[in-house]
């Protein structure tokens, strides 16, 4: 992977995507994004250095919510060729998925409304995972949407799903309580009745205070809770615990999450920079010529 991307002397470069739309890439911005992503990979490697028994690094989901399509295309193109990107809003993901290459593996990581679940699973062709499942109703609707998508595309690939667990107990956080019977019931519902879904694992968004208080010498309580919850759930489902992934760790705490066994980290602002307000975000940015 190249780390010393050099800005071009040209102002912009233009790329055509599958949808034949023009997405303009700024070389200076591209160099910054490439460098940021490489730095994250270096930090992941460093966090892994203490885990000699681990066979593979965690999956890195680049959280691109409220960022333009050009940022995503920049990192998906060589030399970085990054594939996994996370989005929080259904409409934004729908727009981006139509503009960008079908080789991107999209993760929906935001709060999911029941009335949008079928739409999401049906119309985002390259949706790889939904990570915020917290009810049987939503699972059933996603299963329905995926079935319609698979029939349209003559495909049989199931949609990966993660059950969101509220490890911090905060009212502001979505997810199922870690010690509830609802968690096991939902997992069995996905396994037994949703043939177009695959239970990939469990996910948490931990408390910010716990993330800030965690040091390299201590363990994050949210990550301990998710790991123990996963282990108990796997036992009740009669499967090996490694069959259920742990999606935990974000920009502020992904290194600690890796040290505690995370299978997947979700990193946004450390790669893309601060996000604009939702009302100011644009999927397609205007060029200087278009602004005039």
mmCIF file of C-alpha atoms in Angstrom:
data_model
loop_
_atom_site.group_PDB
_atom_site.id
_atom_site.type_symbol
_atom_site.label_atom_id
_atom_site.label_comp_id
_atom_site.label_asym_id
_atom_site.label_seq_id
_atom_site.Cartn_x
_atom_site.Cartn_y
_atom_site.Cartn_z
ATOM 1 C CA UNK A 1 0.000 0.000 0.000
ATOM 2 C CA UNK A 2 1.418 3.358 -0.998
ATOM 3 C CA UNK A 3 1.796 5.973 1.701
ATOM 4 C CA UNK A 4 3.584 8.809 -0.112
ATOM 5 C CA UNK A 5 0.851 9.861 -2.523
ATOM 6 C CA UNK A 6 2.011 13.045 -4.251
ATOM 7 C CA UNK A 7 -0.544 15.706 -5.213
ATOM 8 C CA UNK A 8 -0.896 16.219 -8.948
ATOM 9 C CA UNK A 9 -0.182 19.519 -10.613
ATOM 10 C CA UNK A 10 -3.726 19.465 -12.006
ATOM 11 C CA UNK A 11 -6.597 20.989 -10.045
ATOM 12 C CA UNK A 12 -8.876 17.964 -10.284
ATOM 13 C CA UNK A 13 -9.314 14.589 -11.897
ATOM 14 C CA UNK A 14 -12.624 13.141 -13.043
ATOM 15 C CA UNK A 15 -13.737 9.540 -12.763
ATOM 16 C CA UNK A 16 -16.771 7.863 -14.339
ATOM 17 C CA UNK A 17 -18.557 5.335 -12.152
ATOM 18 C CA UNK A 18 -20.933 2.499 -12.980
ATOM 19 C CA UNK A 19 -23.818 4.956 -13.067
ATOM 20 C CA UNK A 20 -21.960 7.088 -15.642
ATOM 21 C CA UNK A 21 -21.923 10.074 -13.311
ATOM 22 C CA UNK A 22 -18.909 12.316 -13.041
ATOM 23 C CA UNK A 23 -17.260 12.412 -9.649
ATOM 24 C CA UNK A 24 -14.471 14.939 -9.351
ATOM 25 C CA UNK A 25 -11.488 13.996 -7.193
ATOM 26 C CA UNK A 26 -9.207 16.677 -5.801
ATOM 27 C CA UNK A 27 -5.602 15.367 -5.806
ATOM 28 C CA UNK A 28 -4.651 17.232 -2.625
ATOM 29 C CA UNK A 29 -7.665 15.808 -0.808
ATOM 30 C CA UNK A 30 -6.858 12.364 -2.212
ATOM 31 C CA UNK A 31 -3.316 12.546 -0.859
ATOM 32 C CA UNK A 32 -4.609 13.451 2.609
ATOM 33 C CA UNK A 33 -7.159 10.629 2.660
ATOM 34 C CA UNK A 34 -4.642 8.065 1.439
ATOM 35 C CA UNK A 35 -2.170 9.114 4.117
ATOM 36 C CA UNK A 36 -4.848 9.021 6.827
ATOM 37 C CA UNK A 37 -5.957 5.524 5.849
ATOM 38 C CA UNK A 38 -2.400 4.230 5.781
ATOM 39 C CA UNK A 39 -1.829 5.694 9.252
ATOM 40 C CA UNK A 40 -4.894 3.809 10.546
ATOM 41 C CA UNK A 41 -3.531 0.561 9.090
ATOM 42 C CA UNK A 42 -0.221 1.216 10.850
ATOM 43 C CA UNK A 43 -2.010 1.768 14.162
ATOM 44 C CA UNK A 44 -4.007 -1.433 13.644
ATOM 45 C CA UNK A 45 -0.788 -3.358 13.007
ATOM 46 C CA UNK A 46 0.738 -1.905 16.151
ATOM 47 C CA UNK A 47 -2.299 -2.887 18.241
ATOM 48 C CA UNK A 48 -2.089 -6.404 16.811
ATOM 49 C CA UNK A 49 1.567 -6.788 17.740
ATOM 50 C CA UNK A 50 0.647 -7.993 21.240
ATOM 51 C CA UNK A 51 -1.677 -10.714 19.877
ATOM 52 C CA UNK A 52 0.655 -13.329 18.462
ATOM 53 C CA UNK A 53 -2.083 -15.966 18.340
ATOM 54 C CA UNK A 54 -4.342 -13.917 16.096
ATOM 55 C CA UNK A 55 -4.490 -15.179 12.513
ATOM 56 C CA UNK A 56 -5.938 -12.131 10.757
ATOM 57 C CA UNK A 57 -6.416 -8.395 11.362
ATOM 58 C CA UNK A 58 -9.843 -6.927 12.075
ATOM 59 C CA UNK A 59 -11.976 -5.651 9.233
ATOM 60 C CA UNK A 60 -11.719 -1.872 8.870
ATOM 61 C CA UNK A 61 -14.984 -0.137 8.012
ATOM 62 C CA UNK A 62 -14.337 3.430 6.857
ATOM 63 C CA UNK A 63 -17.325 5.408 8.138
ATOM 64 C CA UNK A 64 -18.123 7.840 5.346
ATOM 65 C CA UNK A 65 -21.427 9.310 6.545
ATOM 66 C CA UNK A 66 -22.011 12.924 5.466
ATOM 67 C CA UNK A 67 -18.870 12.792 3.318
ATOM 68 C CA UNK A 68 -19.001 13.193 -0.473
ATOM 69 C CA UNK A 69 -18.889 10.319 -2.931
ATOM 70 C CA UNK A 70 -15.505 11.583 -4.134
ATOM 71 C CA UNK A 71 -13.917 10.735 -0.766
ATOM 72 C CA UNK A 72 -15.206 7.170 -0.963
ATOM 73 C CA UNK A 73 -14.138 6.720 -4.577
ATOM 74 C CA UNK A 74 -10.673 8.039 -3.736
ATOM 75 C CA UNK A 75 -10.115 5.315 -1.131
ATOM 76 C CA UNK A 76 -11.812 2.609 -3.183
ATOM 77 C CA UNK A 77 -9.541 3.296 -6.154
ATOM 78 C CA UNK A 78 -5.922 2.080 -6.229
ATOM 79 C CA UNK A 79 -3.512 2.354 -4.524
ATOM 80 C CA UNK A 80 -5.601 1.907 -1.354
ATOM 81 C CA UNK A 81 -8.419 -0.168 -2.946
ATOM 82 C CA UNK A 82 -10.452 -0.071 0.269
ATOM 83 C CA UNK A 83 -13.764 -1.952 0.051
ATOM 84 C CA UNK A 84 -15.754 -1.646 3.295
ATOM 85 C CA UNK A 85 -17.558 1.659 3.943
ATOM 86 C CA UNK A 86 -20.130 2.521 6.607
ATOM 87 C CA UNK A 87 -23.148 4.809 6.369
ATOM 88 C CA UNK A 88 -25.696 5.969 8.954
ATOM 89 C CA UNK A 89 -28.583 7.287 6.876
ATOM 90 C CA UNK A 90 -30.657 5.174 4.495
ATOM 91 C CA UNK A 91 -31.317 7.876 1.898
ATOM 92 C CA UNK A 92 -27.663 8.921 1.774
ATOM 93 C CA UNK A 93 -26.580 5.305 1.348
ATOM 94 C CA UNK A 94 -29.118 4.767 -1.438
ATOM 95 C CA UNK A 95 -27.795 7.802 -3.323
ATOM 96 C CA UNK A 96 -24.150 6.837 -2.905
ATOM 97 C CA UNK A 97 -24.710 3.212 -3.859
ATOM 98 C CA UNK A 98 -26.205 4.300 -7.187
ATOM 99 C CA UNK A 99 -23.275 6.609 -7.953
ATOM 100 C CA UNK A 100 -20.353 4.478 -6.826
ATOM 101 C CA UNK A 101 -18.914 1.144 -8.041
ATOM 102 C CA UNK A 102 -20.794 -2.032 -7.197
ATOM 103 C CA UNK A 103 -17.542 -3.504 -5.850
ATOM 104 C CA UNK A 104 -17.938 -1.401 -2.691
ATOM 105 C CA UNK A 105 -19.183 -3.374 0.327
ATOM 106 C CA UNK A 106 -21.607 -1.151 2.185
ATOM 107 C CA UNK A 107 -22.326 -1.394 5.910
ATOM 108 C CA UNK A 108 -25.394 0.285 7.381
ATOM 109 C CA UNK A 109 -24.447 1.204 10.937
ATOM 110 C CA UNK A 110 -27.040 3.813 11.927
ATOM 111 C CA UNK A 111 -30.300 3.493 13.763
ATOM 112 C CA UNK A 112 -32.706 1.641 11.479
ATOM 113 C CA UNK A 113 -36.386 2.554 11.237
ATOM 114 C CA UNK A 114 -38.737 -0.312 10.487
ATOM 115 C CA UNK A 115 -40.379 1.555 7.611
ATOM 116 C CA UNK A 116 -37.027 1.782 5.797
ATOM 117 C CA UNK A 117 -35.686 -1.716 6.423
ATOM 118 C CA UNK A 118 -37.190 -3.438 3.378
ATOM 119 C CA UNK A 119 -36.235 -0.516 1.138
ATOM 120 C CA UNK A 120 -32.632 -0.643 2.362
ATOM 121 C CA UNK A 121 -32.161 -4.378 1.871
ATOM 122 C CA UNK A 122 -33.952 -4.416 -1.486
ATOM 123 C CA UNK A 123 -32.433 -1.385 -3.210
ATOM 124 C CA UNK A 124 -28.787 -1.233 -2.122
ATOM 125 C CA UNK A 125 -27.471 -4.004 -4.346
ATOM 126 C CA UNK A 126 -24.015 -4.188 -2.763
ATOM 127 C CA UNK A 127 -25.170 -3.920 0.859
ATOM 128 C CA UNK A 128 -22.777 -6.189 2.768
ATOM 129 C CA UNK A 129 -24.063 -5.801 6.318
ATOM 130 C CA UNK A 130 -26.615 -4.138 8.560
ATOM 131 C CA UNK A 131 -25.083 -3.709 12.004
ATOM 132 C CA UNK A 132 -27.902 -2.224 14.061
ATOM 133 C CA UNK A 133 -30.543 -4.951 14.296
ATOM 134 C CA UNK A 134 -32.467 -4.734 17.562
ATOM 135 C CA UNK A 135 -35.841 -6.365 16.886
ATOM 136 C CA UNK A 136 -37.390 -9.382 15.209
ATOM 137 C CA UNK A 137 -39.628 -7.061 13.174
ATOM 138 C CA UNK A 138 -36.643 -5.321 11.587
ATOM 139 C CA UNK A 139 -34.939 -8.633 10.902
ATOM 140 C CA UNK A 140 -38.077 -9.933 9.180
ATOM 141 C CA UNK A 141 -38.348 -6.803 7.025
ATOM 142 C CA UNK A 142 -34.670 -6.967 6.064
ATOM 143 C CA UNK A 143 -35.120 -10.621 5.160
ATOM 144 C CA UNK A 144 -38.056 -9.681 2.914
ATOM 145 C CA UNK A 145 -36.095 -6.910 1.207
ATOM 146 C CA UNK A 146 -33.067 -9.119 0.659
ATOM 147 C CA UNK A 147 -35.263 -11.816 -0.876
ATOM 148 C CA UNK A 148 -36.628 -9.280 -3.362
ATOM 149 C CA UNK A 149 -33.120 -8.049 -4.147
ATOM 150 C CA UNK A 150 -31.826 -11.585 -4.664
ATOM 151 C CA UNK A 151 -34.722 -12.479 -6.946
ATOM 152 C CA UNK A 152 -34.116 -9.367 -9.069
ATOM 153 C CA UNK A 153 -30.388 -10.059 -9.352
ATOM 154 C CA UNK A 154 -30.695 -13.857 -9.612
ATOM 155 C CA UNK A 155 -28.479 -14.089 -6.536
ATOM 156 C CA UNK A 156 -28.672 -16.140 -3.357
ATOM 157 C CA UNK A 157 -26.131 -14.338 -1.158
ATOM 158 C CA UNK A 158 -27.554 -13.648 2.315
ATOM 159 C CA UNK A 159 -27.227 -10.250 3.955
ATOM 160 C CA UNK A 160 -24.880 -10.187 6.944
ATOM 161 C CA UNK A 161 -26.430 -8.743 10.086
ATOM 162 C CA UNK A 162 -25.131 -7.811 13.522
ATOM 163 C CA UNK A 163 -27.317 -7.539 16.603
ATOM 164 C CA UNK A 164 -26.713 -4.234 18.375
ATOM 165 C CA UNK A 165 -26.130 -4.621 22.103
ATOM 166 C CA UNK A 166 -26.458 -1.679 24.496
ATOM 167 C CA UNK A 167 -23.462 -2.490 26.666
ATOM 168 C CA UNK A 168 -23.361 0.899 28.404
ATOM 169 C CA UNK A 169 -27.000 0.940 29.493
ATOM 170 C CA UNK A 170 -27.371 4.528 28.276
ATOM 171 C CA UNK A 171 -30.901 5.581 27.298
ATOM 172 C CA UNK A 172 -29.475 7.505 24.345
ATOM 173 C CA UNK A 173 -28.053 4.321 22.832
ATOM 174 C CA UNK A 174 -30.001 1.816 20.770
ATOM 175 C CA UNK A 175 -29.611 -1.900 21.180
ATOM 176 C CA UNK A 176 -30.722 -4.850 23.257
ATOM 177 C CA UNK A 177 -29.685 -5.314 26.878
ATOM 178 C CA UNK A 178 -26.809 -7.798 27.071
ATOM 179 C CA UNK A 179 -28.434 -10.064 29.648
ATOM 180 C CA UNK A 180 -31.930 -10.123 28.151
ATOM 181 C CA UNK A 181 -33.814 -13.126 26.780
ATOM 182 C CA UNK A 182 -34.740 -10.878 23.850
ATOM 183 C CA UNK A 183 -31.169 -11.124 22.575
ATOM 184 C CA UNK A 184 -31.265 -14.910 22.317
ATOM 185 C CA UNK A 185 -34.771 -14.846 20.832
ATOM 186 C CA UNK A 186 -33.688 -12.406 18.129
ATOM 187 C CA UNK A 187 -30.602 -14.444 17.274
ATOM 188 C CA UNK A 188 -32.685 -17.629 16.965
ATOM 189 C CA UNK A 189 -35.278 -15.782 14.884
ATOM 190 C CA UNK A 190 -32.563 -14.709 12.430
ATOM 191 C CA UNK A 191 -31.054 -18.184 12.295
ATOM 192 C CA UNK A 192 -34.285 -20.161 12.057
ATOM 193 C CA UNK A 193 -36.689 -18.012 10.043
ATOM 194 C CA UNK A 194 -34.659 -15.476 8.030
ATOM 195 C CA UNK A 195 -33.084 -17.541 5.265
ATOM 196 C CA UNK A 196 -31.852 -14.434 3.450
ATOM 197 C CA UNK A 197 -29.909 -13.169 6.479
ATOM 198 C CA UNK A 198 -26.677 -14.399 8.029
ATOM 199 C CA UNK A 199 -25.986 -13.679 11.702
ATOM 200 C CA UNK A 200 -22.491 -12.229 11.470
ATOM 201 C CA UNK A 201 -22.087 -11.152 15.078
ATOM 202 C CA UNK A 202 -22.832 -8.510 17.697
ATOM 203 C CA UNK A 203 -22.078 -4.794 17.715
ATOM 204 C CA UNK A 204 -21.819 -2.066 20.323
ATOM 205 C CA UNK A 205 -21.336 1.676 20.483
ATOM 206 C CA UNK A 206 -19.665 2.143 23.838
ATOM 207 C CA UNK A 207 -19.865 5.060 26.233
ATOM 208 C CA UNK A 208 -17.553 7.941 25.337
ATOM 209 C CA UNK A 209 -16.520 8.365 28.974
ATOM 210 C CA UNK A 210 -15.349 4.755 29.143
ATOM 211 C CA UNK A 211 -13.399 5.151 25.918
ATOM 212 C CA UNK A 212 -11.588 8.207 27.241
ATOM 213 C CA UNK A 213 -10.850 6.524 30.569
ATOM 214 C CA UNK A 214 -9.342 3.406 28.993
ATOM 215 C CA UNK A 215 -5.549 3.163 28.778
ATOM 216 C CA UNK A 216 -3.298 0.571 27.086
ATOM 217 C CA UNK A 217 -2.990 -1.073 30.509
ATOM 218 C CA UNK A 218 -6.740 -1.310 31.184
ATOM 219 C CA UNK A 219 -9.736 -2.831 29.411
ATOM 220 C CA UNK A 220 -12.861 -1.005 28.273
ATOM 221 C CA UNK A 221 -15.921 -2.224 30.197
ATOM 222 C CA UNK A 222 -18.143 -2.032 27.111
ATOM 223 C CA UNK A 223 -15.792 -4.268 25.157
ATOM 224 C CA UNK A 224 -15.581 -6.762 28.027
ATOM 225 C CA UNK A 225 -19.376 -6.813 28.157
ATOM 226 C CA UNK A 226 -19.781 -7.385 24.406
ATOM 227 C CA UNK A 227 -17.193 -10.155 24.393
ATOM 228 C CA UNK A 228 -18.854 -11.939 27.323
ATOM 229 C CA UNK A 229 -22.284 -11.436 25.736
ATOM 230 C CA UNK A 230 -21.042 -12.952 22.483
ATOM 231 C CA UNK A 231 -19.587 -15.958 24.300
ATOM 232 C CA UNK A 232 -22.835 -16.639 26.185
ATOM 233 C CA UNK A 233 -24.937 -16.162 23.055
ATOM 234 C CA UNK A 234 -22.796 -18.576 21.058
ATOM 235 C CA UNK A 235 -23.167 -21.187 23.799
ATOM 236 C CA UNK A 236 -26.955 -20.826 23.801
ATOM 237 C CA UNK A 237 -27.033 -21.083 20.009
ATOM 238 C CA UNK A 238 -24.810 -24.162 20.115
ATOM 239 C CA UNK A 239 -22.075 -22.697 17.938
ATOM 240 C CA UNK A 240 -18.400 -21.862 18.376
ATOM 241 C CA UNK A 241 -17.902 -18.336 19.705
ATOM 242 C CA UNK A 242 -15.585 -17.486 16.821
ATOM 243 C CA UNK A 243 -18.576 -17.900 14.494
ATOM 244 C CA UNK A 244 -19.927 -14.634 15.907
ATOM 245 C CA UNK A 245 -17.883 -11.516 15.238
ATOM 246 C CA UNK A 246 -17.352 -8.573 17.569
ATOM 247 C CA UNK A 247 -17.950 -5.205 15.897
ATOM 248 C CA UNK A 248 -16.544 -2.753 18.418
ATOM 249 C CA UNK A 249 -14.159 0.175 18.395
ATOM 250 C CA UNK A 250 -14.330 3.570 16.686
ATOM 251 C CA UNK A 251 -11.934 6.455 16.069
ATOM 252 C CA UNK A 252 -11.423 7.166 19.776
ATOM 253 C CA UNK A 253 -10.899 3.596 20.974
ATOM 254 C CA UNK A 254 -10.302 1.159 18.111
ATOM 255 C CA UNK A 255 -6.819 0.185 19.280
ATOM 256 C CA UNK A 256 -8.130 -0.866 22.685
ATOM 257 C CA UNK A 257 -10.952 -2.754 20.981
ATOM 258 C CA UNK A 258 -8.446 -4.677 18.872
ATOM 259 C CA UNK A 259 -6.454 -5.622 21.965
ATOM 260 C CA UNK A 260 -9.697 -6.954 23.432
ATOM 261 C CA UNK A 261 -10.454 -9.119 20.407
ATOM 262 C CA UNK A 262 -12.494 -6.950 18.041
ATOM 263 C CA UNK A 263 -13.248 -8.550 14.667
ATOM 264 C CA UNK A 264 -14.199 -5.234 13.085
ATOM 265 C CA UNK A 265 -13.518 -1.575 13.842
ATOM 266 C CA UNK A 266 -15.489 1.379 12.481
ATOM 267 C CA UNK A 267 -13.336 4.457 11.931
ATOM 268 C CA UNK A 268 -14.635 7.715 10.479
ATOM 269 C CA UNK A 269 -13.329 11.115 11.516
ATOM 270 C CA UNK A 270 -9.726 9.933 11.893
ATOM 271 C CA UNK A 271 -9.785 9.052 8.190
ATOM 272 C CA UNK A 272 -12.136 11.659 6.711
ATOM 273 C CA UNK A 273 -11.832 14.550 9.154
ATOM 274 C CA UNK A 274 -14.643 16.356 10.926
ATOM 275 C CA UNK A 275 -18.082 15.940 9.386
ATOM 276 C CA UNK A 276 -20.273 18.808 8.208
ATOM 277 C CA UNK A 277 -23.718 19.393 9.639
ATOM 278 C CA UNK A 278 -26.232 17.034 8.063
ATOM 279 C CA UNK A 279 -28.018 19.933 6.344
ATOM 280 C CA UNK A 280 -24.759 21.003 4.685
ATOM 281 C CA UNK A 281 -23.608 17.563 3.523
ATOM 282 C CA UNK A 282 -23.522 16.847 -0.224
ATOM 283 C CA UNK A 283 -23.137 13.484 -1.919
ATOM 284 C CA UNK A 284 -21.826 15.152 -5.070
ATOM 285 C CA UNK A 285 -19.658 18.217 -4.570
ATOM 286 C CA UNK A 286 -19.712 21.058 -7.055
ATOM 287 C CA UNK A 287 -16.519 21.884 -8.929
ATOM 288 C CA UNK A 288 -15.200 25.430 -8.869
ATOM 289 C CA UNK A 289 -16.468 25.911 -12.423
ATOM 290 C CA UNK A 290 -19.975 24.790 -11.464
ATOM 291 C CA UNK A 291 -20.063 27.190 -8.519
ATOM 292 C CA UNK A 292 -19.525 30.202 -10.778
#
